[in-house]
Tab-separated table of C-alpha atoms and ligand atoms in Angstrom:
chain	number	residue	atom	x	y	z
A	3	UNK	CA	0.000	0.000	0.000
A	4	UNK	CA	1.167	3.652	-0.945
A	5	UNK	CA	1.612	6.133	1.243
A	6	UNK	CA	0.135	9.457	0.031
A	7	UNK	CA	-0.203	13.033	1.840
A	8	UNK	CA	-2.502	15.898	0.317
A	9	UNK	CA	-1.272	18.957	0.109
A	10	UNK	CA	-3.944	21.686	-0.160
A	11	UNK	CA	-3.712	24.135	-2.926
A	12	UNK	CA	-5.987	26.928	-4.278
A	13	UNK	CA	-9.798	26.736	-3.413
A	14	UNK	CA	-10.197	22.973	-4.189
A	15	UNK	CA	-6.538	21.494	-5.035
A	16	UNK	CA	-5.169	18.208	-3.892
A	17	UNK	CA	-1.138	18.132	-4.730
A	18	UNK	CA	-0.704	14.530	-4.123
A	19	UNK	CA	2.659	13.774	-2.455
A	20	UNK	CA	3.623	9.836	-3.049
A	21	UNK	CA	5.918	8.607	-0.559
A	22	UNK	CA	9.175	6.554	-1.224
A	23	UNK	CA	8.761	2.611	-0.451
A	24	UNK	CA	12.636	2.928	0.065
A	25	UNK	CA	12.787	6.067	2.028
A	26	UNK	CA	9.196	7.744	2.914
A	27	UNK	CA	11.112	11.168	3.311
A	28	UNK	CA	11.543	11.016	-0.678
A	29	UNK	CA	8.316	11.756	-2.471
A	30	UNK	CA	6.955	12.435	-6.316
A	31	UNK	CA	4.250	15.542	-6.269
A	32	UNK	CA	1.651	15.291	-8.671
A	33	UNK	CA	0.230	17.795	-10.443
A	34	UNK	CA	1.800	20.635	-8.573
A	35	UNK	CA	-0.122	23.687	-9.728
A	36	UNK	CA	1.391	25.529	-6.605
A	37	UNK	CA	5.018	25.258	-5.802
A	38	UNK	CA	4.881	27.275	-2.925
A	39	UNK	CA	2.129	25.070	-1.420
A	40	UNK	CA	4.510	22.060	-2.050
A	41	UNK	CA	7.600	23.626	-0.645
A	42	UNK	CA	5.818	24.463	2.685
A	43	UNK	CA	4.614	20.889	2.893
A	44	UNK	CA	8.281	19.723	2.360
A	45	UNK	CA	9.541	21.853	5.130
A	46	UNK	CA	7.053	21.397	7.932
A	47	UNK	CA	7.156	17.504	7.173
A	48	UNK	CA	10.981	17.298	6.683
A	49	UNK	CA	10.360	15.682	3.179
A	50	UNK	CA	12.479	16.002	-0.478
A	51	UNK	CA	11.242	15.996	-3.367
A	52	UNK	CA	12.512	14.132	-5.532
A	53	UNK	CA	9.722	13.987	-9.056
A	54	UNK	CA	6.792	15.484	-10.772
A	55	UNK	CA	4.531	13.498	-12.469
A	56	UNK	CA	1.589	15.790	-14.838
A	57	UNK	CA	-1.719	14.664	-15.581
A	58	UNK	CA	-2.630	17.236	-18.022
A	59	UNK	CA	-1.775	20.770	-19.099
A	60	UNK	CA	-4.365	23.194	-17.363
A	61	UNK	CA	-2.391	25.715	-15.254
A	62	UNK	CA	-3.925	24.614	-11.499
A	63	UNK	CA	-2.038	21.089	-12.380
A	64	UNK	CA	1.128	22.660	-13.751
A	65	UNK	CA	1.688	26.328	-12.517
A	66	UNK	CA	3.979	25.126	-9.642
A	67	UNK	CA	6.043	23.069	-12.134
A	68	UNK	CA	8.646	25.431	-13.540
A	69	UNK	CA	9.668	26.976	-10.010
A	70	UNK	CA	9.895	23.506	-8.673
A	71	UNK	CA	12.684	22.174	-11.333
A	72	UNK	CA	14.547	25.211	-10.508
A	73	UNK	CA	14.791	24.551	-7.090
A	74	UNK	CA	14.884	21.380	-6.671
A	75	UNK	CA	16.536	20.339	-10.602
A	76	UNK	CA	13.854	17.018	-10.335
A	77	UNK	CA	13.278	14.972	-13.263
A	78	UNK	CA	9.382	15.633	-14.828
A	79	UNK	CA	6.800	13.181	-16.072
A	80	UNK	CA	3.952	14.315	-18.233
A	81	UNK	CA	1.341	13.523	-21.411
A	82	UNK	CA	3.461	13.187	-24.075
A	83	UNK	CA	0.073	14.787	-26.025
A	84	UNK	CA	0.463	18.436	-24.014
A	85	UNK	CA	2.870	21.134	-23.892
A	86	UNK	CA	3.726	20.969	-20.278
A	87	UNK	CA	6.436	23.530	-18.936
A	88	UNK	CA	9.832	22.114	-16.997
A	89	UNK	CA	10.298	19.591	-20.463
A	90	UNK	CA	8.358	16.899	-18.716
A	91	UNK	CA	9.437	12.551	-20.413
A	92	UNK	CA	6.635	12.365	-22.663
A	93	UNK	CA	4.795	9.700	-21.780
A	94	UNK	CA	1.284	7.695	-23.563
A	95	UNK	CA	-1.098	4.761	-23.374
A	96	UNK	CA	1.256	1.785	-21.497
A	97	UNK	CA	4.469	3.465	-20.846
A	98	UNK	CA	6.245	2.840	-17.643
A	99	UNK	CA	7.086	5.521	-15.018
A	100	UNK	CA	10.019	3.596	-13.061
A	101	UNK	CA	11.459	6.118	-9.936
A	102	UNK	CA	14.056	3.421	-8.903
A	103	UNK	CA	15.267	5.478	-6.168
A	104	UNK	CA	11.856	5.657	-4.679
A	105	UNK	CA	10.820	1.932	-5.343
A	106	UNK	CA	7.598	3.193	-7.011
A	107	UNK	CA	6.240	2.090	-10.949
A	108	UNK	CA	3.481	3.478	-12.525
A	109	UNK	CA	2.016	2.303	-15.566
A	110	UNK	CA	0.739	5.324	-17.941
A	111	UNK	CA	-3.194	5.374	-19.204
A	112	UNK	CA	-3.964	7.830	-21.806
A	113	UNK	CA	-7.900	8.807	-20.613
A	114	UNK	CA	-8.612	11.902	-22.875
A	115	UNK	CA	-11.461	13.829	-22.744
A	116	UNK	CA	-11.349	16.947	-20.161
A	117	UNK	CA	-8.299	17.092	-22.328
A	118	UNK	CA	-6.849	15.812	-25.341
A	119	UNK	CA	-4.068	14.369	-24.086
A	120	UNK	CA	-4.989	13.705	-20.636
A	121	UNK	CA	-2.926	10.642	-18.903
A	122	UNK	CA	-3.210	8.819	-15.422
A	123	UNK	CA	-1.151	7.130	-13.276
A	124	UNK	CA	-1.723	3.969	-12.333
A	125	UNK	CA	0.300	1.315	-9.618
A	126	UNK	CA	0.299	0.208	-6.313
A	127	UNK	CA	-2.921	-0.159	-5.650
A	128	UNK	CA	-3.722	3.544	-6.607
A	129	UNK	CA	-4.484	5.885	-9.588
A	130	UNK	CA	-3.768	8.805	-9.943
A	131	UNK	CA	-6.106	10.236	-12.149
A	132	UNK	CA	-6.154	14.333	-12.525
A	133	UNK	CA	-9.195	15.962	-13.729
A	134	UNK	CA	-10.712	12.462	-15.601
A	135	UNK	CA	-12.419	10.960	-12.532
A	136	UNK	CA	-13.200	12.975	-9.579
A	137	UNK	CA	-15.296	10.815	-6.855
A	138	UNK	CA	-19.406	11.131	-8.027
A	139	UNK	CA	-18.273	12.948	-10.546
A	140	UNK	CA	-16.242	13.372	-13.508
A	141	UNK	CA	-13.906	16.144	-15.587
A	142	UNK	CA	-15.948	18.157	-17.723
A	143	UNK	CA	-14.857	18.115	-21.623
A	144	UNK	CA	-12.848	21.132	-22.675
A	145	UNK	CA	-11.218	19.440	-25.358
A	146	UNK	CA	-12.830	15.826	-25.723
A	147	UNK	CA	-16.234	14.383	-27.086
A	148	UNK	CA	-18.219	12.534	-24.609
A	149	UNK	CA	-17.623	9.121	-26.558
A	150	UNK	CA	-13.392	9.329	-25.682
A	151	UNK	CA	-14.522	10.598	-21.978
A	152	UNK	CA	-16.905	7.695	-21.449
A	153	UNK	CA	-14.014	5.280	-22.660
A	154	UNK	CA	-11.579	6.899	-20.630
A	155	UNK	CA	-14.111	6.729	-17.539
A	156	UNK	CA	-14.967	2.756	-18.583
A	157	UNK	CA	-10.895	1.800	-18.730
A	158	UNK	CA	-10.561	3.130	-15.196
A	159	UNK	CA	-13.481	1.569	-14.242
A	160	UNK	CA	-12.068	-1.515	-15.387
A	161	UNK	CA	-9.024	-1.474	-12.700
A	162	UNK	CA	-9.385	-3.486	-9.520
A	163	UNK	CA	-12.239	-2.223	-6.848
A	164	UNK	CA	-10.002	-1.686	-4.207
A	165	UNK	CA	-7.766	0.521	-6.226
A	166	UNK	CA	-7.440	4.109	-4.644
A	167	UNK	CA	-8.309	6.975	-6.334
A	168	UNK	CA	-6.781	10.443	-6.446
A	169	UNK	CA	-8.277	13.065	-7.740
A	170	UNK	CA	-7.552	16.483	-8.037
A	171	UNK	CA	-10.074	18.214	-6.477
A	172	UNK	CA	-12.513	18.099	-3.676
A	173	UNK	CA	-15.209	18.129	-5.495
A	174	UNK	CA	-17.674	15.156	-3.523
A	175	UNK	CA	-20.053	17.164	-2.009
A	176	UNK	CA	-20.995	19.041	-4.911
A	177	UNK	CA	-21.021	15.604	-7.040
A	178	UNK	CA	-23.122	14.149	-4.779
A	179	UNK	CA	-25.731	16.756	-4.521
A	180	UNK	CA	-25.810	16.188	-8.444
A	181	UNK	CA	-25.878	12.447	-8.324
A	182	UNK	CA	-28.620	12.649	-5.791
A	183	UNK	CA	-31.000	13.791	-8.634
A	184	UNK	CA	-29.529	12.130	-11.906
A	185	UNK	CA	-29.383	8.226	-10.026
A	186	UNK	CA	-32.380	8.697	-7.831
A	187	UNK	CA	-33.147	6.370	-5.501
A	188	UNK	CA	-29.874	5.070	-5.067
A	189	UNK	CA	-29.133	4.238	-1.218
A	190	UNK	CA	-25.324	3.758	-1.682
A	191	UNK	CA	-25.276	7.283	-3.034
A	192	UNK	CA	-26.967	8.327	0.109
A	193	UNK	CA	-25.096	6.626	2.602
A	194	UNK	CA	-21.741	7.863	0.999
A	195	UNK	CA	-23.039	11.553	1.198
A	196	UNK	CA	-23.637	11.018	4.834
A	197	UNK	CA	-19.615	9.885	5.446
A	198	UNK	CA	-19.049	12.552	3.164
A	199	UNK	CA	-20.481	15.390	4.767
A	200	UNK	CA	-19.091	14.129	8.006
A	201	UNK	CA	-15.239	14.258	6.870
A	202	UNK	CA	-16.017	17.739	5.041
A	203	UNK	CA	-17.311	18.977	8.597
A	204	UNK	CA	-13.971	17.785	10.535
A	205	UNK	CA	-12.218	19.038	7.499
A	206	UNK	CA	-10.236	15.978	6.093
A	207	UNK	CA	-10.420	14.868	2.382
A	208	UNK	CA	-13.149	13.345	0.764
A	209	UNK	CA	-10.505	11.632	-1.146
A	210	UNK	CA	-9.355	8.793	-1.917
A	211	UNK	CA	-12.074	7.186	-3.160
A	212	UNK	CA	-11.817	3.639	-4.797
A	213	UNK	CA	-12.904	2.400	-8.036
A	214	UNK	CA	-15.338	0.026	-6.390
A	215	UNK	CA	-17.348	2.834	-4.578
A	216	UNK	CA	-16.896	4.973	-7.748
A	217	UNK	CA	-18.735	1.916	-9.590
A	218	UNK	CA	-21.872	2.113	-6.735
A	219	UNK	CA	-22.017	5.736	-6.907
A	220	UNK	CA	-20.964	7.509	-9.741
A	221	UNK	CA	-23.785	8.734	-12.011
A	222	UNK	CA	-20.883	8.867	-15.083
A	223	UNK	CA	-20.090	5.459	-14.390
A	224	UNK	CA	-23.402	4.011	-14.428
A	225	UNK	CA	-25.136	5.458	-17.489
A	226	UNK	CA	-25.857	1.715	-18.205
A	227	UNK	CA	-28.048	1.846	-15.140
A	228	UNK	CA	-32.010	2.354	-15.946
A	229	UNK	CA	-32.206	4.830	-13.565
A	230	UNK	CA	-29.666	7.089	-14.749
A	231	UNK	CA	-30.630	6.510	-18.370
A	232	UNK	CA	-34.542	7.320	-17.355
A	233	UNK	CA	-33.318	10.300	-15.356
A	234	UNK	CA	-31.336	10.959	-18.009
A	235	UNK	CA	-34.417	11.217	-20.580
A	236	UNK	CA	-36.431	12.857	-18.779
A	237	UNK	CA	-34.031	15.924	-18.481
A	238	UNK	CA	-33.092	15.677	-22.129
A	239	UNK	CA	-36.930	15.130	-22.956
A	240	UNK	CA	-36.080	12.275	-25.574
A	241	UNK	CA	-35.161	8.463	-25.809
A	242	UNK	CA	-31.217	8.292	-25.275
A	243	UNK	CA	-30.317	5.321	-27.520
A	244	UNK	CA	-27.381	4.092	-25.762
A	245	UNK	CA	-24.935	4.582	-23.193
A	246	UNK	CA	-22.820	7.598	-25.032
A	247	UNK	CA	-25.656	9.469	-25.342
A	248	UNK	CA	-27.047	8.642	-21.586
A	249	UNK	CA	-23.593	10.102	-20.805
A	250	UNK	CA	-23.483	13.044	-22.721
A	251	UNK	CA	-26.743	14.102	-21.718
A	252	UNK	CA	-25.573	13.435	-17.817
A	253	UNK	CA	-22.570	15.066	-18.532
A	254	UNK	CA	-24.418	18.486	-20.144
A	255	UNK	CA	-27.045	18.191	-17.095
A	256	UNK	CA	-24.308	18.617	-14.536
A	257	UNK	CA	-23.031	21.883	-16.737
A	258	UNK	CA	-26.197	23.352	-16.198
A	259	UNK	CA	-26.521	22.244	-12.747
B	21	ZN	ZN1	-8.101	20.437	-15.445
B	22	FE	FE1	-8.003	20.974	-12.250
């Protein structure tokens, strides 16, 4: 099992630290829009950094990058897809992320659709999975159709249910409100808002989630489900023919939400 520390950025940031198996002072940040943000976590915690690994290109996942090579002259990972500053290894769809000198391995998904060349993370028993997945929710589609997104969303569906999922933002509560109307009727939806709310009111994470939950609760995830789909149709106020379509008109629901 990994062992990962948030590091608050912004109004809604995670900057995931991954700690070393080898040494658990020696950690990977990823997608560290802030650098200052990461640089205060280093110092109270008495960590180094030693890598970056990039989801995807949007400035709250990369701003932090630049001033964090400088500093700390760390190597970069990032979509081989995106210009990403610091002159990230370009990485796609199976490549290996091997930091020997932390004993970690990820293996590279490419899971476009917030953006073109969007990639996750994946090893361990975790994924790290930027602005694709978000727990109850999903990434909405700057630069993607909602046919690649609903692949992208399927493949990570499709890793083990206990796998851990880190998002990028704390978006649950504000999912969940959403899901509460698009999979009506759903208890597990319920009960999760409940833990939710609780962990939101002590102020800890919402996140991880796993891909397990994420398959119980997530409206984008279960567009297969007759609920959803009939939810789905009503809003739209036509038949939805199949499960793209269910998704896109989920997906343009929680826009207007
Ligand atoms: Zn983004
Ligand atoms: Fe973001």
């Amino acid at each position: 099992m990994l062992e990962v520390t948030p590091v608050r950025a912004f109004a809604d940031n995670y900057i995931w630290l991954i700690h070393g198996r080898t040494d658990r002072t020696r950690v990977a940040a990823v997608d560290p829009g802030d650098a200052r943000a990461v640089e205060q976590a280093l110092a109270d915690r008495g960590l180094t950094l030693a890598a970056l690994l990039v989801t995807h290109h949007h400035r709250d996942h990369t701003g932090g990058v630049e001033a964090l090579v400088g500093r700390f002259g760390v190597p970069v990972f990032g979509p081989a897809r995106e210009s990403i500053p610091g002159g990230p290894r370009p990485l796609g769809e199976g490549d290996e992320v091997r930091l020997d000198d932390l004993g970690l391995a990820f293996r590279v998904m490419d899971v476009p659709g917030h953006t073109a060349g969007h990639i996750a993370f994946v090893g361990h028993g975790a994924v790290f999975c930027g602005d694709t997945l978000f727990s109850a929710g999903c990434g909405r589609l700057f630069e993607g159709t909602p046919a690649q997104m609903l692949d992208s969303l399927v493949r990570l569906a499709d890793l083990p249910r206990d796998t851990k999922v880190y998002c990028t933002h704390e978006y649950t509560l504000n999912n969940l409100r959403f899901a509460r109307v698009a999979d009506p009727g759903n208890a597990a939806t319920a009960a999760y808002e409940a833990e939710c709310m609780h962990k939101r009111n002590r102020d800890e994470p919402t996140v991880p989630s796993t891909i397990g939950r994420e398959r119980e609760i997530n409206p984008f995830l279960r567009c297969d489900d007759s609920n959803v789909k009939q939810a789905a149709e009503s809003r739209a106020g036509r038949r939805l023919m199949d499960r793209t379509a269910v998704f896109a008109a989920v997906r343009e629901w929680k826009d207007q939400f």
